[in-house]
PDB file of C-alpha atoms in Angstrom:
ATOM      1  CA  MET A 214      43.842  67.714  50.766  1.00  0.00           C
ATOM      2  CA  LYS A 215      47.674  66.614  51.038  1.00  0.00           C
ATOM      3  CA  GLU A 216      50.656  68.711  50.447  1.00  0.00           C
ATOM      4  CA  ILE A 217      53.978  67.276  49.335  1.00  0.00           C
ATOM      5  CA  ASP A 218      57.311  68.993  48.833  1.00  0.00           C
ATOM      6  CA  LEU A 219      58.986  67.449  45.850  1.00  0.00           C
ATOM      7  CA  THR A 220      61.749  70.030  45.871  1.00  0.00           C
ATOM      8  CA  LEU A 221      63.676  68.341  48.860  1.00  0.00           C
ATOM      9  CA  GLU A 222      64.461  65.385  46.571  1.00  0.00           C
ATOM     10  CA  LYS A 223      66.912  65.800  43.674  1.00  0.00           C
ATOM     11  CA  ASP A 224      66.546  62.459  41.993  1.00  0.00           C
ATOM     12  CA  ASN A 225      64.006  62.679  39.224  1.00  0.00           C
ATOM     13  CA  THR A 226      63.307  58.849  39.465  1.00  0.00           C
ATOM     14  CA  ILE A 227      62.572  59.143  43.197  1.00  0.00           C
ATOM     15  CA  LYS A 228      60.352  62.404  42.593  1.00  0.00           C
ATOM     16  CA  LYS A 229      58.089  60.551  40.157  1.00  0.00           C
ATOM     17  CA  PHE A 230      57.777  57.553  42.431  1.00  0.00           C
ATOM     18  CA  ILE A 231      56.798  59.921  45.394  1.00  0.00           C
ATOM     19  CA  VAL A 232      54.006  61.404  43.149  1.00  0.00           C
ATOM     20  CA  MET A 233      52.852  57.814  42.128  1.00  0.00           C
ATOM     21  CA  GLN A 234      53.170  56.661  45.688  1.00  0.00           C
ATOM     22  CA  ASN A 235      51.030  59.381  47.117  1.00  0.00           C
ATOM     23  CA  ILE A 236      48.247  59.145  44.514  1.00  0.00           C
ATOM     24  CA  GLN A 237      47.752  55.477  45.342  1.00  0.00           C
ATOM     25  CA  SER A 238      45.975  56.468  48.574  1.00  0.00           C
ATOM     26  CA  ASN A 239      42.127  57.472  48.999  1.00  0.00           C
ATOM     27  CA  GLU A 240      43.025  61.216  48.803  1.00  0.00           C
ATOM     28  CA  SER A 241      41.298  62.895  45.988  1.00  0.00           C
ATOM     29  CA  GLU A 242      43.343  66.085  45.738  1.00  0.00           C
ATOM     30  CA  TYR A 243      47.149  66.689  46.275  1.00  0.00           C
ATOM     31  CA  VAL A 244      49.210  69.818  45.971  1.00  0.00           C
ATOM     32  CA  PHE A 245      52.917  69.232  44.939  1.00  0.00           C
ATOM     33  CA  LYS A 246      55.266  72.000  45.640  1.00  0.00           C
ATOM     34  CA  VAL A 247      57.619  71.665  42.690  1.00  0.00           C
ATOM     35  CA  ASP A 248      60.824  72.969  40.979  1.00  0.00           C
ATOM     36  CA  LYS A 249      61.482  72.848  37.170  1.00  0.00           C
ATOM     37  CA  ASP A 250      61.847  69.212  37.006  1.00  0.00           C
ATOM     38  CA  GLY A 251      59.141  68.389  39.523  1.00  0.00           C
ATOM     39  CA  ARG A 252      56.722  70.408  37.472  1.00  0.00           C
ATOM     40  CA  GLU A 253      57.397  68.401  34.281  1.00  0.00           C
ATOM     41  CA  ILE A 254      57.176  65.049  36.431  1.00  0.00           C
ATOM     42  CA  VAL A 255      53.694  65.937  37.921  1.00  0.00           C
ATOM     43  CA  LYS A 256      52.257  67.080  34.334  1.00  0.00           C
ATOM     44  CA  GLU A 257      53.433  64.010  32.853  1.00  0.00           C
ATOM     45  CA  VAL A 258      51.717  61.799  35.486  1.00  0.00           C
ATOM     46  CA  CYS A 259      48.539  63.903  35.136  1.00  0.00           C
ATOM     47  CA  GLU A 260      48.794  63.244  31.413  1.00  0.00           C
ATOM     48  CA  GLU A 261      49.441  59.585  31.539  1.00  0.00           C
ATOM     49  CA  LEU A 262      46.536  58.932  34.177  1.00  0.00           C
ATOM     50  CA  ASP A 263      43.935  61.544  32.770  1.00  0.00           C
ATOM     51  CA  TYR A 264      44.119  63.500  36.020  1.00  0.00           C
ATOM     52  CA  GLU A 265      43.285  67.306  36.458  1.00  0.00           C
ATOM     53  CA  CYS A 266      46.182  69.545  37.082  1.00  0.00           C
ATOM     54  CA  GLU A 267      46.100  73.235  38.330  1.00  0.00           C
ATOM     55  CA  GLU A 268      49.349  75.212  38.431  1.00  0.00           C
ATOM     56  CA  TYR A 269      49.708  78.252  40.682  1.00  0.00           C
ATOM     57  CA  GLU A 270      52.469  80.336  42.270  1.00  0.00           C
ATOM     58  CA  SER A 271      52.682  81.920  45.875  1.00  0.00           C
ATOM     59  CA  GLN A 272      55.185  83.567  47.896  1.00  0.00           C
ATOM     60  CA  SER A 273      56.537  80.101  49.212  1.00  0.00           C
ATOM     61  CA  GLY A 274      57.068  78.604  45.862  1.00  0.00           C
ATOM     62  CA  TYR A 275      55.519  77.023  42.693  1.00  0.00           C
ATOM     63  CA  PHE A 276      52.674  74.505  43.155  1.00  0.00           C
ATOM     64  CA  ILE A 277      50.676  72.008  41.124  1.00  0.00           C
ATOM     65  CA  LYS A 278      47.233  70.754  42.375  1.00  0.00           C
ATOM     66  CA  LEU A 279      46.408  67.420  41.193  1.00  0.00           C
ATOM     67  CA  LYS A 280      42.830  66.041  41.295  1.00  0.00           C
ATOM     68  CA  LYS A 281      42.109  62.293  40.914  1.00  0.00           C
ATOM     69  CA  SER A 282      39.554  59.768  41.713  1.00  0.00           C
ATOM     70  CA  THR A 283      40.326  56.711  43.963  1.00  0.00           C
ATOM     71  CA  GLU A 284      40.922  54.527  40.942  1.00  0.00           C
ATOM     72  CA  ILE A 285      42.789  55.518  37.901  1.00  0.00           C
ATOM     73  CA  LYS A 286      40.023  56.929  35.466  1.00  0.00           C
ATOM     74  CA  ASN A 287      38.329  54.278  33.343  1.00  0.00           C
ATOM     75  CA  SER A 288      40.695  51.537  34.588  1.00  0.00           C
ATOM     76  CA  VAL A 289      39.960  48.092  36.030  1.00  0.00           C
ATOM     77  CA  SER A 290      42.076  46.675  39.017  1.00  0.00           C
ATOM     78  CA  ASP A 291      42.215  44.162  41.688  1.00  0.00           C
ATOM     79  CA  THR A 292      44.378  43.564  44.830  1.00  0.00           C
ATOM     80  CA  ILE A 293      45.775  40.788  46.958  1.00  0.00           C
ATOM     81  CA  ASP A 294      47.950  40.339  50.108  1.00  0.00           C
ATOM     82  CA  LEU A 295      50.770  37.914  50.324  1.00  0.00           C
ATOM     83  CA  LEU A 296      53.213  36.969  53.041  1.00  0.00           C
ATOM     84  CA  ILE A 297      56.663  36.234  52.194  1.00  0.00           C
ATOM     85  CA  PRO A 298      59.272  34.667  54.702  1.00  0.00           C
ATOM     86  CA  LEU A 299      62.003  37.103  53.531  1.00  0.00           C
ATOM     87  CA  PRO A 300      62.753  40.651  54.738  1.00  0.00           C
ATOM     88  CA  PRO A 301      61.325  43.542  52.745  1.00  0.00           C
ATOM     89  CA  LYS A 302      64.826  44.609  51.303  1.00  0.00           C
ATOM     90  CA  ASN A 303      65.340  41.222  49.893  1.00  0.00           C
ATOM     91  CA  VAL A 304      61.795  41.158  48.366  1.00  0.00           C
ATOM     92  CA  SER A 305      62.157  44.630  47.037  1.00  0.00           C
ATOM     93  CA  GLU A 306      65.410  43.791  45.254  1.00  0.00           C
ATOM     94  CA  LYS A 307      63.918  40.611  43.747  1.00  0.00           C
ATOM     95  CA  LEU A 308      61.021  42.510  42.423  1.00  0.00           C
ATOM     96  CA  THR A 309      63.215  45.047  40.562  1.00  0.00           C
ATOM     97  CA  ASN A 310      63.259  42.681  37.576  1.00  0.00           C
ATOM     98  CA  PRO A 311      59.770  42.499  35.785  1.00  0.00           C
ATOM     99  CA  ALA A 312      60.620  39.184  34.234  1.00  0.00           C
ATOM    100  CA  ILE A 313      58.969  37.790  37.404  1.00  0.00           C
ATOM    101  CA  LEU A 314      55.575  38.646  35.632  1.00  0.00           C
ATOM    102  CA  THR A 315      55.985  35.671  33.299  1.00  0.00           C
ATOM    103  CA  VAL A 316      55.449  33.455  36.483  1.00  0.00           C
ATOM    104  CA  PHE A 317      51.733  34.378  36.683  1.00  0.00           C
ATOM    105  CA  ILE A 318      50.758  36.157  33.448  1.00  0.00           C
ATOM    106  CA  PRO A 319      50.688  33.888  30.532  1.00  0.00           C
ATOM    107  CA  GLN A 320      50.120  36.628  27.992  1.00  0.00           C
ATOM    108  CA  ILE A 321      53.702  37.984  28.578  1.00  0.00           C
ATOM    109  CA  LYS A 322      55.864  35.779  26.362  1.00  0.00           C
ATOM    110  CA  ALA A 323      59.136  37.577  26.926  1.00  0.00           C
ATOM    111  CA  VAL A 324      60.892  40.436  28.928  1.00  0.00           C
ATOM    112  CA  SER A 325      64.044  42.052  27.549  1.00  0.00           C
ATOM    113  CA  MET A 326      66.002  45.134  29.134  1.00  0.00           C
ATOM    114  CA  LEU A 327      66.306  48.157  27.074  1.00  0.00           C
ATOM    115  CA  ARG A 328      68.162  50.175  29.589  1.00  0.00           C
ATOM    116  CA  GLU A 329      68.387  50.560  33.305  1.00  0.00           C
ATOM    117  CA  LYS A 330      64.953  50.369  34.959  1.00  0.00           C
ATOM    118  CA  VAL A 331      63.175  50.130  31.323  1.00  0.00           C
ATOM    119  CA  TYR A 332      62.354  46.842  29.744  1.00  0.00           C
ATOM    120  CA  LEU A 333      60.283  45.699  26.830  1.00  0.00           C
ATOM    121  CA  LEU A 334      57.274  43.267  27.153  1.00  0.00           C
ATOM    122  CA  ARG A 335      56.276  41.029  24.237  1.00  0.00           C
ATOM    123  CA  ILE A 336      52.492  40.423  24.831  1.00  0.00           C
ATOM    124  CA  LYS A 337      50.186  38.113  23.073  1.00  0.00           C
ATOM    125  CA  TRP A 338      46.601  38.428  23.975  1.00  0.00           C
ATOM    126  CA  ILE A 339      43.541  39.522  21.740  1.00  0.00           C
ATOM    127  CA  ILE A 340      46.262  41.409  19.807  1.00  0.00           C
ATOM    128  CA  SER A 341      49.980  41.106  19.931  1.00  0.00           C
ATOM    129  CA  TRP A 342      52.335  43.812  20.664  1.00  0.00           C
ATOM    130  CA  ASP A 343      55.477  45.099  22.327  1.00  0.00           C
ATOM    131  CA  THR A 344      55.228  47.437  25.249  1.00  0.00           C
ATOM    132  CA  PRO A 345      57.882  49.496  27.132  1.00  0.00           C
ATOM    133  CA  LEU A 346      57.674  49.053  30.908  1.00  0.00           C
ATOM    134  CA  THR A 347      59.517  51.273  33.580  1.00  0.00           C
ATOM    135  CA  VAL A 348      60.404  50.013  36.959  1.00  0.00           C
ATOM    136  CA  TYR A 349      60.132  52.525  39.843  1.00  0.00           C
ATOM    137  CA  ASP A 350      61.440  51.562  43.244  1.00  0.00           C
ATOM    138  CA  VAL A 351      61.849  53.355  46.397  1.00  0.00           C
ATOM    139  CA  LYS A 352      62.885  52.594  50.002  1.00  0.00           C
ATOM    140  CA  ILE A 353      60.764  54.418  52.443  1.00  0.00           C
ATOM    141  CA  ASP A 354      62.731  53.081  55.569  1.00  0.00           C
ATOM    142  CA  GLU A 355      64.214  49.748  56.467  1.00  0.00           C
ATOM    143  CA  SER A 356      60.770  48.075  56.728  1.00  0.00           C
ATOM    144  CA  ARG A 357      58.962  49.583  53.936  1.00  0.00           C
ATOM    145  CA  TYR A 358      59.511  49.705  50.283  1.00  0.00           C
ATOM    146  CA  ILE A 359      57.580  50.345  47.074  1.00  0.00           C
ATOM    147  CA  THR A 360      57.965  48.897  43.503  1.00  0.00           C
ATOM    148  CA  ARG A 361      55.732  50.006  40.691  1.00  0.00           C
ATOM    149  CA  TYR A 362      55.801  48.811  37.026  1.00  0.00           C
ATOM    150  CA  PHE A 363      54.248  51.181  34.746  1.00  0.00           C
ATOM    151  CA  ALA A 364      53.532  50.257  30.923  1.00  0.00           C
ATOM    152  CA  SER A 365      52.065  52.418  28.161  1.00  0.00           C
ATOM    153  CA  GLN A 366      51.594  51.868  24.483  1.00  0.00           C
ATOM    154  CA  LYS A 367      49.806  54.229  22.085  1.00  0.00           C
ATOM    155  CA  THR A 368      48.698  53.177  18.504  1.00  0.00           C
ATOM    156  CA  PRO A 369      46.604  55.204  16.048  1.00  0.00           C
ATOM    157  CA  LEU A 370      43.576  53.620  17.291  1.00  0.00           C
ATOM    158  CA  PHE A 371      43.871  53.461  21.290  1.00  0.00           C
ATOM    159  CA  THR A 372      46.136  53.569  23.958  1.00  0.00           C
ATOM    160  CA  ILE A 373      46.888  50.922  26.532  1.00  0.00           C
ATOM    161  CA  LEU A 374      48.155  51.632  30.165  1.00  0.00           C
ATOM    162  CA  PHE A 375      48.681  49.118  32.747  1.00  0.00           C
ATOM    163  CA  GLY A 376      50.810  48.431  35.626  1.00  0.00           C
ATOM    164  CA  PHE A 377      51.575  46.733  39.099  1.00  0.00           C
ATOM    165  CA  ASP A 378      52.066  48.047  42.452  1.00  0.00           C
ATOM    166  CA  PHE A 379      53.927  46.248  45.335  1.00  0.00           C
ATOM    167  CA  TYR A 380      53.855  47.650  48.665  1.00  0.00           C
ATOM    168  CA  ILE A 381      56.358  45.740  50.859  1.00  0.00           C
ATOM    169  CA  THR A 382      56.156  46.219  54.699  1.00  0.00           C
ATOM    170  CA  SER A 383      57.684  43.846  57.526  1.00  0.00           C
ATOM    171  CA  GLU A 384      55.666  41.335  59.274  1.00  0.00           C
ATOM    172  CA  GLY A 385      56.984  39.340  61.868  1.00  0.00           C
ATOM    173  CA  SER A 386      60.248  37.744  60.589  1.00  0.00           C
ATOM    174  CA  GLY A 387      59.109  38.151  57.016  1.00  0.00           C
ATOM    175  CA  SER A 388      57.206  40.678  54.768  1.00  0.00           C
ATOM    176  CA  ARG A 389      53.726  41.533  53.640  1.00  0.00           C
ATOM    177  CA  ILE A 390      53.178  42.429  49.887  1.00  0.00           C
ATOM    178  CA  LYS A 391      50.067  44.314  49.003  1.00  0.00           C
ATOM    179  CA  MET A 392      49.866  43.742  45.162  1.00  0.00           C
ATOM    180  CA  LYS A 393      47.722  45.617  42.874  1.00  0.00           C
ATOM    181  CA  GLU A 394      47.377  45.112  39.135  1.00  0.00           C
ATOM    182  CA  TRP A 395      45.480  47.587  36.987  1.00  0.00           C
ATOM    183  CA  TYR A 396      44.501  48.033  33.280  1.00  0.00           C
ATOM    184  CA  LYS A 397      43.219  50.854  31.162  1.00  0.00           C
ATOM    185  CA  GLY A 398      42.524  50.481  27.473  1.00  0.00           C
ATOM    186  CA  PRO A 399      40.291  48.558  24.913  1.00  0.00           C
ATOM    187  CA  PHE A 400      38.698  45.136  26.153  1.00  0.00           C
ATOM    188  CA  LYS A 401      38.826  46.337  29.700  1.00  0.00           C
ATOM    189  CA  TYR A 402      36.009  43.908  30.746  1.00  0.00           C
ATOM    190  CA  LEU A 403      38.015  40.859  29.515  1.00  0.00           C
ATOM    191  CA  ALA A 404      41.135  42.364  31.056  1.00  0.00           C
ATOM    192  CA  LYS A 405      39.148  42.387  34.542  1.00  0.00           C
ATOM    193  CA  ASN A 406      38.732  38.567  34.368  1.00  0.00           C
ATOM    194  CA  GLU A 407      42.445  38.180  33.275  1.00  0.00           C
ATOM    195  CA  ILE A 408      43.513  40.354  36.265  1.00  0.00           C
ATOM    196  CA  GLU A 409      41.596  38.108  38.712  1.00  0.00           C
ATOM    197  CA  LYS A 410      43.225  35.027  37.172  1.00  0.00           C
ATOM    198  CA  HIS A 411      46.793  36.549  37.206  1.00  0.00           C
ATOM    199  CA  LEU A 412      46.291  37.622  40.981  1.00  0.00           C
ATOM    200  CA  LYS A 413      45.106  34.099  41.837  1.00  0.00           C
ATOM    201  CA  LYS A 414      48.102  32.459  40.214  1.00  0.00           C
ATOM    202  CA  ALA A 415      50.260  35.121  41.868  1.00  0.00           C
ATOM    203  CA  ARG A 416      49.029  34.178  45.282  1.00  0.00           C
ATOM    204  CA  GLU A 417      49.745  30.535  44.644  1.00  0.00           C
ATOM    205  CA  SER A 418      53.136  30.832  42.940  1.00  0.00           C
ATOM    206  CA  LEU A 419      54.825  34.075  43.772  1.00  0.00           C
ATOM    207  CA  PRO A 420      55.912  33.494  47.443  1.00  0.00           C
ATOM    208  CA  GLU A 421      57.822  30.252  46.377  1.00  0.00           C
ATOM    209  CA  VAL A 422      59.222  31.870  43.299  1.00  0.00           C
ATOM    210  CA  LEU A 423      60.637  34.890  45.284  1.00  0.00           C
ATOM    211  CA  ILE A 424      62.195  32.476  47.956  1.00  0.00           C
ATOM    212  CA  LYS A 425      64.003  30.593  45.136  1.00  0.00           C
ATOM    213  CA  ILE A 426      65.427  33.454  42.963  1.00  0.00           C
TER     214      ILE A 426
END
């Protein structure tokens, strides 16, 4: 069980990303030391992803234990690796604009900015809908960056969650990207096939696009 101290970071965006970053590993349980803001962030993540949370207090502070499975519960996902002849910092900067998704996801018809780090996706698939998407990005060090896109939409009948994780590390004179796409919602077996198509197209087109933009 891994313990992470969120009270050392004052920026709430980074706090949430630290939570997201950690729960992508194969650990099944985490303990987060939290302040007031950290408590709300961890509880929000637990609610979004259907994870169990247990709160407790000790002499050293306030804690939340998060229990998860390796994959997001009831989701489908797939992962690819890409090599890009650009330094990690440049790749990270280019990925902060999720409009790049339109290159390899034909179901996304438009991407517009609502406010900083929050966008609106216009999607046409089995049904058509508009979905807000939040971009989280963090610099671990000069050679490691993480960018996460997280989208959610609730309707009277169902909730759709989906996202993309980009783990960027230096490799030689360029970068390696471990890219994961995941989806939770109705039609997930159809979504699994679409994810495979998306990632195949991303493998073919994303390196060239990142170099050009």
